[in-house]
Amino acid sequence: MAVIIAFSAIAAPSAHAKKLPAFQAKEAYVMDAKTGQVLYQKNADAKRPIASLSKLMTLYLTKKAIDTHKIKWDQKVPVDEELIKMSKDPTLGGFRIKRSGEFTVKDLYKAALIASSNSAAIALGKLVGGGNNTQFIYMMNQQAQKWGIEATFVSSSGLDNTDLKKYHYQVPHTTSKAQNMVSASAISQVAAKVLAEFPTITKWSSQSTMKVGKQWLVNSNSLLKNKVYYRKANHVDGLKTGYTINAGLCLTVTFWHNGRHLIATIIDSNSVFTSMDRLIQQIDKKYQKVNVTVKAHQFKVGNQSLTATPQESQTAIWRQNANQKPQSVKYRLTQKTGQVTKGDPIGYAEVGLSNSRGVAKVPMIAATTIKPNRQSKPAKKTHHQSLLSSIGNMLIGIFTGIYKLMVNFAKFMAR
């Protein structure tokens, strides 16, 4: 709760405070949640501390574990004494845990998402990691590497090692001051993965408050309904706030514009809610949606033909002026060999604009399953065939030698 109060106090307007600029942030990024088209960026690829925005990766991997039946929403989560102690620390808390197994996966998921509970996030990560916190941090980094995003994780909560070591949660072989280092573009892409994996998460993330057990979770996202910076026209429905002294005020929001879900991230801003409000208004004002039809396409995987269908047959690309025209759709294959299972993404449809670097990508999904063709192996020769072949080769060699001797003798006699 103290963290939430601190976040709100720093971000809230003050009558005596010096007036801040309308938009102020060290890093910023705006993208289409489905196509990944970048609408705005500022220092977006620079890795830096992101505080509790890190929890988005923990929430993604937790939901993935649920969907693959490794854990369940309603199962009780074991919580060790160190995390129970952390939950009672007013500077790191936000959600009190009295005993192990007190709360379910769903309870702790909500606590990590809405109240930004550090102990809840770490407990979830540990559960997904098979009871091993270090293993879960490894999973976070592996997932980031698989997606090709700029991120280095040492914590499932966003706390740095100066706090984690007090509770014996510092990952081995990391420095005493190590912290999660992630770019604005990377954490925005993680948010997009969360939305794709769990579209209804916004039913929770859009709530200003929510009750779990006997505790009220308080959402520190002041752009939501019933909050200080709420604007109905912004259509904000999530997603995550973050704050540490090193990271500053951080915010990743999901919002709707012209029927599309967009994601915006601001990192290290002294006026994070004012700046995000300004950024959303500018996006609404400057960008118009153009609908584009994407069709099924025939790809060649190995030496086999495979039909792939678009994840969405009607997609959109954003433009800033009417002179920017959608270009013809290009189909790119990413899986060129190996087995393909029905439902796998094997490439993408790329939609571009004239006079613009903006590109929208729509995943292309395999319509059927194919297995790689096995190349026929040459038939093994029998011992009898091998013997005859050897004798034949020997006789040919003898006759060839005799023929050459006769030719040379004839040449000698002709002198």
Tab-separated table of C-alpha atoms in Angstrom:
chain	number	residue	atom	x	y	z
A	1	MET	CA	0.000	0.000	0.000
A	2	ALA	CA	2.872	2.337	0.776
A	3	VAL	CA	4.207	1.819	-2.749
A	4	ILE	CA	0.791	2.672	-4.192
A	5	ILE	CA	0.549	5.792	-2.020
A	6	ALA	CA	4.044	6.838	-3.082
A	7	PHE	CA	3.167	6.273	-6.750
A	8	SER	CA	-0.033	8.304	-6.444
A	9	ALA	CA	1.604	11.070	-4.450
A	10	ILE	CA	4.389	11.574	-6.977
A	11	ALA	CA	2.057	11.347	-9.979
A	12	ALA	CA	-0.831	13.424	-8.599
A	13	PRO	CA	-1.067	17.133	-9.435
A	14	SER	CA	-0.101	19.664	-6.776
A	15	ALA	CA	-1.267	23.260	-6.541
A	16	HIS	CA	2.197	24.352	-5.419
A	17	ALA	CA	4.214	22.142	-7.751
A	18	LYS	CA	6.027	23.542	-10.742
A	19	LYS	CA	3.957	23.030	-13.882
A	20	LEU	CA	5.273	20.054	-15.862
A	21	PRO	CA	5.303	19.829	-19.650
A	22	ALA	CA	2.315	18.162	-21.337
A	23	PHE	CA	4.448	15.230	-22.436
A	24	GLN	CA	7.527	14.177	-20.519
A	25	ALA	CA	9.184	10.760	-20.595
A	26	LYS	CA	12.643	9.347	-21.146
A	27	GLU	CA	11.291	6.384	-23.109
A	28	ALA	CA	7.937	5.877	-24.829
A	29	TYR	CA	6.348	3.448	-27.278
A	30	VAL	CA	2.913	2.955	-28.876
A	31	MET	CA	1.912	-0.089	-30.931
A	32	ASP	CA	-1.090	-1.921	-32.339
A	33	ALA	CA	-1.674	-4.887	-30.020
A	34	LYS	CA	-2.380	-7.357	-32.840
A	35	THR	CA	-0.213	-6.293	-35.767
A	36	GLY	CA	2.704	-4.785	-33.865
A	37	GLN	CA	2.662	-1.645	-36.031
A	38	VAL	CA	4.605	1.110	-34.273
A	39	LEU	CA	2.731	4.405	-34.066
A	40	TYR	CA	5.173	6.299	-31.867
A	41	GLN	CA	8.530	5.737	-30.196
A	42	LYS	CA	11.121	7.639	-28.214
A	43	ASN	CA	14.338	5.888	-27.124
A	44	ALA	CA	12.177	2.783	-27.218
A	45	ASP	CA	14.944	0.209	-27.627
A	46	ALA	CA	17.108	1.350	-24.722
A	47	LYS	CA	17.245	-1.236	-21.922
A	48	ARG	CA	16.615	0.316	-18.520
A	49	PRO	CA	14.892	-0.457	-15.181
A	50	ILE	CA	11.108	-0.867	-15.511
A	51	ALA	CA	10.083	-1.743	-11.932
A	52	SER	CA	6.750	-3.596	-11.673
A	53	LEU	CA	6.087	-3.548	-15.413
A	54	SER	CA	8.253	-6.687	-15.149
A	55	LYS	CA	5.260	-8.489	-13.658
A	56	LEU	CA	3.719	-8.630	-17.136
A	57	MET	CA	6.173	-11.394	-18.066
A	58	THR	CA	5.340	-13.250	-14.840
A	59	LEU	CA	1.624	-12.932	-15.589
A	60	TYR	CA	2.160	-14.181	-19.151
A	61	LEU	CA	4.099	-17.280	-18.075
A	62	THR	CA	1.592	-18.011	-15.302
A	63	LYS	CA	-1.341	-17.915	-17.731
A	64	LYS	CA	0.644	-20.049	-20.189
A	65	ALA	CA	1.197	-22.637	-17.444
A	66	ILE	CA	-2.551	-22.655	-16.747
A	67	ASP	CA	-3.409	-23.101	-20.423
A	68	THR	CA	-0.970	-26.009	-20.726
A	69	HIS	CA	-2.486	-27.650	-17.603
A	70	LYS	CA	0.669	-27.398	-15.499
A	71	ILE	CA	-1.160	-25.429	-12.807
A	72	LYS	CA	-4.797	-24.496	-12.140
A	73	TRP	CA	-6.590	-21.263	-11.304
A	74	ASP	CA	-8.152	-22.715	-8.176
A	75	GLN	CA	-5.117	-24.452	-6.682
A	76	LYS	CA	-3.663	-23.137	-3.450
A	77	VAL	CA	-0.207	-21.588	-3.740
A	78	PRO	CA	2.581	-22.433	-1.262
A	79	VAL	CA	4.235	-19.298	0.151
A	80	ASP	CA	7.404	-19.469	2.231
A	81	GLU	CA	8.131	-17.479	5.389
A	82	GLU	CA	10.345	-14.968	3.560
A	83	LEU	CA	7.538	-14.012	1.159
A	84	ILE	CA	5.043	-13.817	4.019
A	85	LYS	CA	7.453	-11.443	5.762
A	86	MET	CA	7.846	-9.427	2.523
A	87	SER	CA	4.059	-9.085	2.196
A	88	LYS	CA	3.982	-7.384	5.614
A	89	ASP	CA	6.715	-4.883	4.726
A	90	PRO	CA	4.870	-1.555	4.180
A	91	THR	CA	7.405	-0.473	1.526
A	92	LEU	CA	7.181	-3.706	-0.492
A	93	GLY	CA	3.709	-4.990	0.328
A	94	GLY	CA	0.281	-4.146	-1.021
A	95	PHE	CA	-1.264	-7.496	-0.191
A	96	ARG	CA	-0.805	-9.301	3.120
A	97	ILE	CA	-0.273	-13.055	3.221
A	98	LYS	CA	-0.612	-14.712	6.631
A	99	ARG	CA	0.155	-18.329	5.846
A	100	SER	CA	1.172	-20.712	3.062
A	101	GLY	CA	-1.679	-22.021	0.929
A	102	GLU	CA	-3.996	-19.211	2.013
A	103	PHE	CA	-4.668	-17.994	-1.529
A	104	THR	CA	-5.279	-19.552	-4.947
A	105	VAL	CA	-3.446	-18.875	-8.192
A	106	LYS	CA	-6.327	-16.610	-9.247
A	107	ASP	CA	-6.128	-14.626	-6.000
A	108	LEU	CA	-2.404	-14.017	-6.315
A	109	TYR	CA	-2.724	-13.261	-10.045
A	110	LYS	CA	-5.182	-10.466	-9.245
A	111	ALA	CA	-2.994	-9.226	-6.392
A	112	ALA	CA	0.081	-9.047	-8.642
A	113	LEU	CA	-1.849	-7.370	-11.475
A	114	ILE	CA	-3.984	-4.857	-9.588
A	115	ALA	CA	-2.178	-4.198	-6.282
A	116	SER	CA	1.264	-4.945	-7.780
A	117	SER	CA	2.006	-7.347	-4.910
A	118	ASN	CA	5.664	-8.380	-5.046
A	119	SER	CA	5.247	-11.419	-2.816
A	120	ALA	CA	2.273	-12.602	-4.925
A	121	ALA	CA	4.279	-12.292	-8.155
A	122	ILE	CA	7.285	-14.132	-6.714
A	123	ALA	CA	5.068	-16.901	-5.300
A	124	LEU	CA	3.411	-17.379	-8.702
A	125	GLY	CA	6.759	-17.467	-10.474
A	126	LYS	CA	8.132	-19.976	-8.016
A	127	LEU	CA	5.088	-22.200	-8.544
A	128	VAL	CA	5.443	-22.068	-12.342
A	129	GLY	CA	9.174	-22.764	-11.981
A	130	GLY	CA	8.483	-26.027	-10.178
A	131	GLY	CA	9.167	-24.549	-6.751
A	132	ASN	CA	12.411	-22.918	-7.881
A	133	ASN	CA	12.640	-19.125	-8.169
A	134	THR	CA	15.928	-19.242	-10.097
A	135	GLN	CA	14.396	-21.640	-12.626
A	136	PHE	CA	11.520	-19.221	-13.203
A	137	ILE	CA	13.893	-16.293	-13.805
A	138	TYR	CA	15.641	-18.511	-16.357
A	139	MET	CA	12.244	-19.122	-17.998
A	140	MET	CA	11.609	-15.377	-18.188
A	141	ASN	CA	14.908	-14.772	-19.956
A	142	GLN	CA	14.420	-17.738	-22.265
A	143	GLN	CA	10.991	-16.455	-23.280
A	144	ALA	CA	12.385	-12.993	-23.988
A	145	GLN	CA	15.157	-14.539	-26.076
A	146	LYS	CA	12.633	-16.657	-27.987
A	147	TRP	CA	10.648	-13.546	-28.863
A	148	GLY	CA	13.823	-11.666	-29.786
A	149	ILE	CA	13.160	-8.747	-27.449
A	150	GLU	CA	15.581	-6.562	-25.492
A	151	ALA	CA	15.232	-7.758	-21.894
A	152	THR	CA	17.301	-9.121	-19.022
A	153	PHE	CA	15.467	-10.354	-15.922
A	154	VAL	CA	16.773	-11.053	-12.403
A	155	SER	CA	13.398	-10.746	-10.703
A	156	SER	CA	9.809	-11.890	-11.291
A	157	SER	CA	8.409	-8.892	-9.419
A	158	GLY	CA	10.515	-5.975	-10.638
A	159	LEU	CA	12.307	-5.519	-7.310
A	160	ASP	CA	16.059	-5.191	-7.611
A	161	ASN	CA	18.635	-7.176	-5.661
A	162	THR	CA	19.049	-4.497	-2.982
A	163	ASP	CA	15.547	-5.500	-1.806
A	164	LEU	CA	15.536	-9.148	-2.864
A	165	LYS	CA	18.676	-10.123	-0.959
A	166	LYS	CA	17.001	-9.140	2.331
A	167	TYR	CA	14.546	-11.980	1.704
A	168	HIS	CA	17.058	-14.405	0.156
A	169	TYR	CA	15.573	-14.098	-3.334
A	170	GLN	CA	18.650	-12.818	-5.129
A	171	VAL	CA	19.409	-15.054	-8.103
A	172	PRO	CA	22.871	-16.666	-7.799
A	173	HIS	CA	25.716	-15.099	-9.791
A	174	THR	CA	23.971	-11.703	-10.062
A	175	THR	CA	25.423	-8.528	-8.583
A	176	SER	CA	24.177	-6.975	-5.345
A	177	LYS	CA	22.512	-4.102	-7.229
A	178	ALA	CA	21.308	-5.998	-10.309
A	179	GLN	CA	17.820	-5.188	-11.601
A	180	ASN	CA	15.585	-6.022	-14.523
A	181	MET	CA	16.721	-4.171	-17.643
A	182	VAL	CA	14.039	-4.025	-20.335
A	183	SER	CA	13.249	-1.628	-23.189
A	184	ALA	CA	9.939	0.184	-23.653
A	185	SER	CA	9.366	-1.622	-26.954
A	186	ALA	CA	10.112	-4.988	-25.323
A	187	ILE	CA	7.701	-4.643	-22.400
A	188	SER	CA	5.021	-3.362	-24.801
A	189	GLN	CA	5.470	-6.536	-26.840
A	190	VAL	CA	5.194	-8.601	-23.653
A	191	ALA	CA	1.916	-6.784	-22.920
A	192	ALA	CA	0.720	-7.729	-26.426
A	193	LYS	CA	1.557	-11.377	-25.690
A	194	VAL	CA	-0.401	-11.170	-22.429
A	195	LEU	CA	-3.452	-9.816	-24.300
A	196	ALA	CA	-3.168	-12.540	-26.932
A	197	GLU	CA	-2.859	-15.274	-24.288
A	198	PHE	CA	-5.463	-13.817	-21.933
A	199	PRO	CA	-7.780	-11.337	-23.743
A	200	THR	CA	-10.176	-11.038	-20.791
A	201	ILE	CA	-7.436	-9.863	-18.412
A	202	THR	CA	-8.752	-6.332	-18.988
A	203	LYS	CA	-11.888	-7.243	-17.001
A	204	TRP	CA	-9.572	-7.237	-13.984
A	205	SER	CA	-6.995	-4.624	-15.002
A	206	SER	CA	-9.737	-2.052	-15.712
A	207	GLN	CA	-11.017	-2.203	-12.124
A	208	SER	CA	-10.080	0.632	-9.769
A	209	THR	CA	-10.545	-1.662	-6.789
A	210	MET	CA	-11.272	-5.345	-6.284
A	211	LYS	CA	-11.802	-7.506	-3.215
A	212	VAL	CA	-9.816	-10.715	-2.666
A	213	GLY	CA	-10.692	-12.520	0.526
A	214	LYS	CA	-11.078	-9.785	3.127
A	215	GLN	CA	-8.616	-7.420	1.442
A	216	TRP	CA	-9.267	-4.640	-1.032
A	217	LEU	CA	-6.852	-4.405	-3.932
A	218	VAL	CA	-6.280	-0.782	-4.981
A	219	ASN	CA	-5.238	-0.117	-8.576
A	220	SER	CA	-2.663	2.688	-8.882
A	221	ASN	CA	-3.513	3.325	-12.558
A	222	SER	CA	-5.040	6.804	-12.302
A	223	LEU	CA	-6.304	6.755	-15.895
A	224	LEU	CA	-9.068	4.300	-14.959
A	225	LYS	CA	-12.688	5.118	-14.173
A	226	ASN	CA	-13.225	6.824	-10.818
A	227	LYS	CA	-9.587	7.930	-10.765
A	228	VAL	CA	-8.021	11.417	-10.914
A	229	TYR	CA	-6.897	11.328	-14.559
A	230	TYR	CA	-9.841	9.411	-16.021
A	231	ARG	CA	-11.053	10.557	-19.440
A	232	LYS	CA	-13.863	8.549	-20.975
A	233	ALA	CA	-12.606	9.333	-24.505
A	234	ASN	CA	-9.287	7.560	-23.786
A	235	HIS	CA	-10.964	4.131	-23.438
A	236	VAL	CA	-8.183	2.834	-21.148
A	237	ASP	CA	-8.762	-0.693	-19.800
A	238	GLY	CA	-5.398	-1.636	-18.244
A	239	LEU	CA	-2.694	-2.644	-17.765
A	240	LYS	CA	0.240	-2.158	-15.310
A	241	THR	CA	1.986	0.523	-13.279
A	242	GLY	CA	5.504	0.474	-11.877
A	243	TYR	CA	7.727	2.521	-9.619
A	244	THR	CA	11.128	2.280	-7.970
A	245	ILE	CA	13.652	5.013	-7.245
A	246	ASN	CA	15.913	3.734	-10.038
A	247	ALA	CA	13.152	3.184	-12.599
A	248	GLY	CA	11.046	6.233	-11.854
A	249	LEU	CA	7.349	6.234	-12.679
A	250	CYS	CA	6.482	3.687	-15.366
A	251	LEU	CA	3.208	2.841	-17.036
A	252	THR	CA	1.968	0.434	-19.706
A	253	VAL	CA	-1.636	0.973	-20.743
A	254	THR	CA	-4.018	-0.745	-23.104
A	255	PHE	CA	-6.615	1.463	-24.761
A	256	TRP	CA	-9.065	1.400	-27.649
A	257	HIS	CA	-8.879	3.663	-30.680
A	258	ASN	CA	-11.243	3.310	-33.610
A	259	GLY	CA	-12.097	-0.296	-32.773
A	260	ARG	CA	-8.504	-1.455	-32.264
A	261	HIS	CA	-6.613	-2.312	-29.084
A	262	LEU	CA	-3.432	-0.255	-28.754
A	263	ILE	CA	-0.616	-0.493	-26.209
A	264	ALA	CA	1.384	2.467	-24.907
A	265	THR	CA	4.351	2.460	-22.538
A	266	ILE	CA	6.037	5.378	-20.796
A	267	ILE	CA	9.171	4.825	-18.701
A	268	ASP	CA	10.676	7.236	-16.189
A	269	SER	CA	8.336	10.207	-16.256
A	270	ASN	CA	7.655	12.698	-13.454
A	271	SER	CA	4.242	13.347	-14.993
A	272	VAL	CA	3.397	9.835	-16.120
A	273	PHE	CA	-0.417	10.113	-16.151
A	274	THR	CA	-0.498	13.608	-17.673
A	275	SER	CA	2.022	12.488	-20.281
A	276	MET	CA	0.116	9.285	-21.069
A	277	ASP	CA	-3.135	11.236	-21.388
A	278	ARG	CA	-1.416	13.632	-23.783
A	279	LEU	CA	0.129	10.772	-25.768
A	280	ILE	CA	-3.219	8.986	-26.181
A	281	GLN	CA	-4.896	12.207	-27.318
A	282	GLN	CA	-2.182	12.765	-29.917
A	283	ILE	CA	-2.576	9.215	-31.243
A	284	ASP	CA	-6.358	9.695	-31.457
A	285	LYS	CA	-5.883	12.975	-33.293
A	286	LYS	CA	-3.125	12.050	-35.727
A	287	TYR	CA	-3.800	8.458	-36.748
A	288	GLN	CA	-6.581	7.091	-38.901
A	289	LYS	CA	-7.346	3.430	-39.453
A	290	VAL	CA	-7.385	1.850	-42.916
A	291	ASN	CA	-8.941	-1.597	-43.190
A	292	VAL	CA	-7.061	-4.184	-45.223
A	293	THR	CA	-8.231	-7.627	-46.326
A	294	VAL	CA	-5.787	-10.483	-45.808
A	295	LYS	CA	-6.399	-13.759	-47.659
A	296	ALA	CA	-5.273	-17.347	-47.243
A	297	HIS	CA	-1.929	-18.070	-48.868
A	298	GLN	CA	-0.101	-21.118	-50.216
A	299	PHE	CA	3.375	-21.524	-48.754
A	300	LYS	CA	6.119	-24.000	-49.614
A	301	VAL	CA	7.502	-25.725	-46.515
A	302	GLY	CA	10.392	-27.928	-47.560
A	303	ASN	CA	9.090	-29.495	-50.745
A	304	GLN	CA	5.440	-29.536	-49.661
A	305	SER	CA	2.658	-27.024	-50.240
A	306	LEU	CA	0.750	-25.787	-47.216
A	307	THR	CA	-2.214	-23.434	-46.970
A	308	ALA	CA	-2.123	-20.863	-44.186
A	309	THR	CA	-4.985	-18.622	-43.098
A	310	PRO	CA	-4.605	-15.155	-41.542
A	311	GLN	CA	-5.187	-14.716	-37.824
A	312	GLU	CA	-7.564	-11.935	-38.786
A	313	SER	CA	-8.951	-11.649	-42.307
A	314	GLN	CA	-9.779	-7.971	-41.787
A	315	THR	CA	-6.810	-6.164	-40.307
A	316	ALA	CA	-5.876	-2.517	-40.062
A	317	ILE	CA	-2.945	-0.247	-40.703
A	318	TRP	CA	-2.625	3.226	-39.228
A	319	ARG	CA	-1.778	6.276	-41.338
A	320	GLN	CA	-1.225	9.953	-40.585
A	321	ASN	CA	-2.473	11.406	-43.866
A	322	ALA	CA	-4.594	10.410	-46.846
A	323	ASN	CA	-1.564	10.333	-49.161
A	324	GLN	CA	-0.338	7.197	-47.438
A	325	LYS	CA	-1.899	4.297	-49.323
A	326	PRO	CA	-1.852	0.647	-48.247
A	327	GLN	CA	0.508	-1.346	-50.418
A	328	SER	CA	-0.143	-4.859	-51.689
A	329	VAL	CA	0.000	-7.542	-49.007
A	330	LYS	CA	3.270	-9.491	-48.911
A	331	TYR	CA	3.479	-12.971	-47.447
A	332	ARG	CA	6.587	-13.987	-45.518
A	333	LEU	CA	7.416	-17.558	-44.537
A	334	THR	CA	9.254	-17.994	-41.236
A	335	GLN	CA	9.201	-21.788	-40.923
A	336	LYS	CA	10.839	-23.163	-44.051
A	337	THR	CA	11.495	-26.769	-42.985
A	338	GLY	CA	10.403	-29.391	-40.481
A	339	GLN	CA	7.047	-30.612	-39.218
A	340	VAL	CA	4.146	-28.178	-39.065
A	341	THR	CA	1.136	-28.803	-36.834
A	342	LYS	CA	-2.276	-27.436	-37.692
A	343	GLY	CA	-2.723	-24.119	-35.863
A	344	ASP	CA	0.989	-23.248	-35.806
A	345	PRO	CA	2.047	-19.784	-37.002
A	346	ILE	CA	4.363	-20.370	-39.965
A	347	GLY	CA	4.740	-16.844	-41.290
A	348	TYR	CA	2.983	-13.533	-41.555
A	349	ALA	CA	1.221	-11.235	-43.955
A	350	GLU	CA	2.930	-7.849	-44.151
A	351	VAL	CA	0.972	-4.695	-44.891
A	352	GLY	CA	2.854	-1.473	-45.572
A	353	LEU	CA	2.040	2.127	-46.439
A	354	SER	CA	3.441	4.307	-49.181
A	355	ASN	CA	5.735	7.071	-47.881
A	356	SER	CA	5.900	5.429	-44.466
A	357	ARG	CA	8.030	2.952	-42.556
A	358	GLY	CA	5.019	1.701	-40.627
A	359	VAL	CA	4.376	-2.015	-41.132
A	360	ALA	CA	1.538	-4.186	-39.841
A	361	LYS	CA	2.063	-7.932	-39.534
A	362	VAL	CA	-0.678	-10.539	-39.361
A	363	PRO	CA	0.325	-14.085	-38.308
A	364	MET	CA	-0.466	-16.770	-40.890
A	365	ILE	CA	-1.731	-19.997	-39.331
A	366	ALA	CA	-1.224	-23.493	-40.792
A	367	ALA	CA	-4.543	-24.972	-41.956
A	368	THR	CA	-3.279	-28.572	-41.863
A	369	THR	CA	-0.539	-30.711	-40.369
A	370	ILE	CA	2.370	-31.828	-42.519
A	371	LYS	CA	5.383	-33.985	-41.770
A	372	PRO	CA	8.700	-33.647	-43.556
A	373	ASN	CA	9.128	-36.079	-46.446
A	374	ARG	CA	11.584	-38.848	-45.726
A	375	GLN	CA	14.146	-39.178	-48.447
A	376	SER	CA	14.296	-42.723	-49.792
A	377	LYS	CA	17.469	-44.498	-48.738
A	378	PRO	CA	19.418	-46.489	-51.324
A	379	ALA	CA	18.673	-50.206	-51.102
A	380	LYS	CA	21.301	-52.220	-49.296
A	381	LYS	CA	23.259	-54.522	-51.527
A	382	THR	CA	23.229	-58.195	-50.702
A	383	HIS	CA	26.504	-60.058	-50.197
A	384	HIS	CA	25.874	-61.930	-53.475
A	385	GLN	CA	25.325	-58.673	-55.391
A	386	SER	CA	28.421	-57.120	-53.861
A	387	LEU	CA	30.570	-60.171	-54.809
A	388	LEU	CA	29.364	-60.167	-58.433
A	389	SER	CA	29.938	-56.431	-58.649
A	390	SER	CA	33.507	-56.807	-57.345
A	391	ILE	CA	34.281	-59.624	-59.832
A	392	GLY	CA	32.797	-57.589	-62.682
A	393	ASN	CA	34.863	-54.517	-61.761
A	394	MET	CA	38.003	-56.704	-61.581
A	395	LEU	CA	37.399	-58.230	-65.052
A	396	ILE	CA	36.733	-54.810	-66.564
A	397	GLY	CA	40.018	-53.605	-65.101
A	398	ILE	CA	41.926	-56.603	-66.559
A	399	PHE	CA	40.459	-56.190	-70.062
A	400	THR	CA	41.086	-52.418	-69.953
A	401	GLY	CA	44.739	-53.060	-69.032
A	402	ILE	CA	45.196	-55.633	-71.828
A	403	TYR	CA	43.613	-53.248	-74.349
A	404	LYS	CA	45.997	-50.424	-73.360
A	405	LEU	CA	49.032	-52.782	-73.686
A	406	MET	CA	47.946	-53.831	-77.193
A	407	VAL	CA	47.466	-50.196	-78.282
A	408	ASN	CA	50.889	-49.221	-76.967
A	409	PHE	CA	52.513	-52.306	-78.666
A	410	ALA	CA	50.880	-51.389	-81.993
A	411	LYS	CA	52.210	-47.836	-81.730
A	412	PHE	CA	55.734	-49.194	-81.003
A	413	MET	CA	55.705	-51.534	-84.032
A	414	ALA	CA	54.457	-48.715	-86.282
A	415	ARG	CA	57.630	-46.632	-85.679
